[in-house]
Coordinates of C-alpha atoms in Angstrom, one line a residue:
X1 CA 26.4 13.3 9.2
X2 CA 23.9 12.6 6.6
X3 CA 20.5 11.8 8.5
X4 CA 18.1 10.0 6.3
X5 CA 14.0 11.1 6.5
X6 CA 12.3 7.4 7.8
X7 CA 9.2 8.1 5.4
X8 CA 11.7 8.5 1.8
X9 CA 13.0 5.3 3.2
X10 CA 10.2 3.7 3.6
X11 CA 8.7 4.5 0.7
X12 CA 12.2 3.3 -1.4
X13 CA 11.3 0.1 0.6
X14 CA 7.6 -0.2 -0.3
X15 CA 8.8 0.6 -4.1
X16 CA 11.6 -1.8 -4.2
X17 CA 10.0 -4.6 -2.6
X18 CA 6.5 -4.1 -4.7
X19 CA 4.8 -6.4 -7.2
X20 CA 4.6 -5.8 -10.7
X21 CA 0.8 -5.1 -9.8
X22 CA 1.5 -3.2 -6.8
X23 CA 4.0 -1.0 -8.5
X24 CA 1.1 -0.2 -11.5
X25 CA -1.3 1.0 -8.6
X26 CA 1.2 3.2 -7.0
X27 CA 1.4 4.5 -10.8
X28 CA -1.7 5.1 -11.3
X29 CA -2.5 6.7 -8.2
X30 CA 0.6 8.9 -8.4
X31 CA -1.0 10.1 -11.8
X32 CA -4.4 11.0 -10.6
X33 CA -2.4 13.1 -7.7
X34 CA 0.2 14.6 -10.0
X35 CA -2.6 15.7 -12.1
X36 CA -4.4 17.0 -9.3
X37 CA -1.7 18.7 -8.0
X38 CA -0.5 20.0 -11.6
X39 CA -4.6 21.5 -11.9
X40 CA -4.0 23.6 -8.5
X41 CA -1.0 25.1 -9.8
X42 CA -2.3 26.2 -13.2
X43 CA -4.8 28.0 -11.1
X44 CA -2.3 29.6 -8.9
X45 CA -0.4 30.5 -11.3
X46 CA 2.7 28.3 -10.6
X47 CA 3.7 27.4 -14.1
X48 CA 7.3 26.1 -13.4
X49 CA 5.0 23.3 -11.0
X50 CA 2.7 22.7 -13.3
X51 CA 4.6 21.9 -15.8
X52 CA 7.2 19.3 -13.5
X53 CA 3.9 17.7 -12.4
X54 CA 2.2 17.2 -16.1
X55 CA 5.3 15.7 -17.4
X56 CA 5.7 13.7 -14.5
X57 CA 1.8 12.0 -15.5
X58 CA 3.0 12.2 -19.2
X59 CA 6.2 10.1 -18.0
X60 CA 4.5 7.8 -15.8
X61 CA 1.7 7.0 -19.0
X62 CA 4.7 6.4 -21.2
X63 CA 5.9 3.9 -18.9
X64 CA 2.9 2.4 -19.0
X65 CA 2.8 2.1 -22.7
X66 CA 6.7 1.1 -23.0
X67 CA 6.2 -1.6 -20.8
X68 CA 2.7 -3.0 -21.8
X69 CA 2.6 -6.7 -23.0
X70 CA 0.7 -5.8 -26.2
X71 CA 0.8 -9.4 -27.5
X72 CA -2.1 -10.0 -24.9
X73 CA -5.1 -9.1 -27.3
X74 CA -6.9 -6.4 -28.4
X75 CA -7.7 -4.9 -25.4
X76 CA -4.5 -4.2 -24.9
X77 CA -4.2 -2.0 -28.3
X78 CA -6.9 -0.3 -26.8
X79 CA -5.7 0.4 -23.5
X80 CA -2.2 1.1 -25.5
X81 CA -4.4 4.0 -27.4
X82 CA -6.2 5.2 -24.1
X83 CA -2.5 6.1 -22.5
X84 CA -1.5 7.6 -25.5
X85 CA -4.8 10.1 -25.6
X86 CA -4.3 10.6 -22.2
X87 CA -0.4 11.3 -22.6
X88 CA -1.1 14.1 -25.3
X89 CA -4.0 15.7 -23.8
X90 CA -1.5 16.3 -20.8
X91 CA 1.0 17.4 -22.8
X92 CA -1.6 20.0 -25.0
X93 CA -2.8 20.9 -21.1
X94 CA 0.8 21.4 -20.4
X95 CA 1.9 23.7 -23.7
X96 CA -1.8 25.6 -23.2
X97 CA -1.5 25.5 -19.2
X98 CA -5.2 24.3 -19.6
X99 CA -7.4 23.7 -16.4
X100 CA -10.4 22.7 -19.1
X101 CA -8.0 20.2 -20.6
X102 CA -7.1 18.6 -17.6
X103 CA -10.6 18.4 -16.4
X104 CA -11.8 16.4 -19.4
X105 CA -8.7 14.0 -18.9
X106 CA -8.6 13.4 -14.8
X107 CA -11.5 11.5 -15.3
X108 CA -10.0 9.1 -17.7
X109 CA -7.3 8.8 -15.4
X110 CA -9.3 8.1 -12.4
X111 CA -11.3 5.5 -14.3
X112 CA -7.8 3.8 -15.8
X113 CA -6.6 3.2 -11.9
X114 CA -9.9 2.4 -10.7
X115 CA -10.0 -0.5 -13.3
X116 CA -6.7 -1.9 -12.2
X117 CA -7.8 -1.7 -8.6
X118 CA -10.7 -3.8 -9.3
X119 CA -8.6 -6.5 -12.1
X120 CA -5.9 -6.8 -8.6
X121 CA -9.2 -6.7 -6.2
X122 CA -10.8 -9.6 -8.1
X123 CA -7.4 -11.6 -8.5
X124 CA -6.5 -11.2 -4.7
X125 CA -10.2 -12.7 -4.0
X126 CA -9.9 -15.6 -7.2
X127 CA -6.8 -17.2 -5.3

């Protein structure tokens, strides 16, 4: 008998049924707790965690970049650019197992998801 755990399936739901702009803030706030999480582990020494969770950030920046409309302006090239700083300085963090690294970068990535929850904040209030 194959019992299923109620919270994977709701969270398959919540991810299936999601907005575009829903699904970028679960991104984004998977990233800053992936990176959080890969921090703790450098400094307890759990490399083989580490190193899952920074490529899991490095994946979900990639994402971001593979699916970004960059036809929208220039702000978009820059945004473009900011994931793909963020996305090697993970990956140098990740080959040096760097908690210095990472601390320079979570901030960037705090500040990236902060500024798409305010863009969906203001267009939830504009309609």
């Amino acid at each position: 008998m194959n019992a299923t755990n109620p919270y994977n399936t709701y969270k398959q739901n919540s991810v299936n049924t999601a907005s575009k702009s829903q699904l970028l803030l679960m991104l984004l706030d998977g990233a800053v707790k992936y990176t959080k999480i890969a921090r703790m582990a450098i400094l307890e020494k759990d490399i083989a965690r580490a190193h899952k969770e920074l490529v899991r950030v490095q994946d979900i920046f990639l994402e971001l970049m593979i699916t970004m409309d960059k036809s929208a302006g220039s702000y978009m090239e820059d945004m473009y650019n900011l994931y793909d700083f963020i996305k090697s300085e993970l990956s140098r963090a990740n080959i040096r197992k760097d908690v210095q690294i990472i601390d320079n970068v979570l901030p960037l990535i705090e500040e990236v998801r902060d500024l798409w929850h305010e863009v969906d904040r203001k267009i939830k209030t504009s309609k």
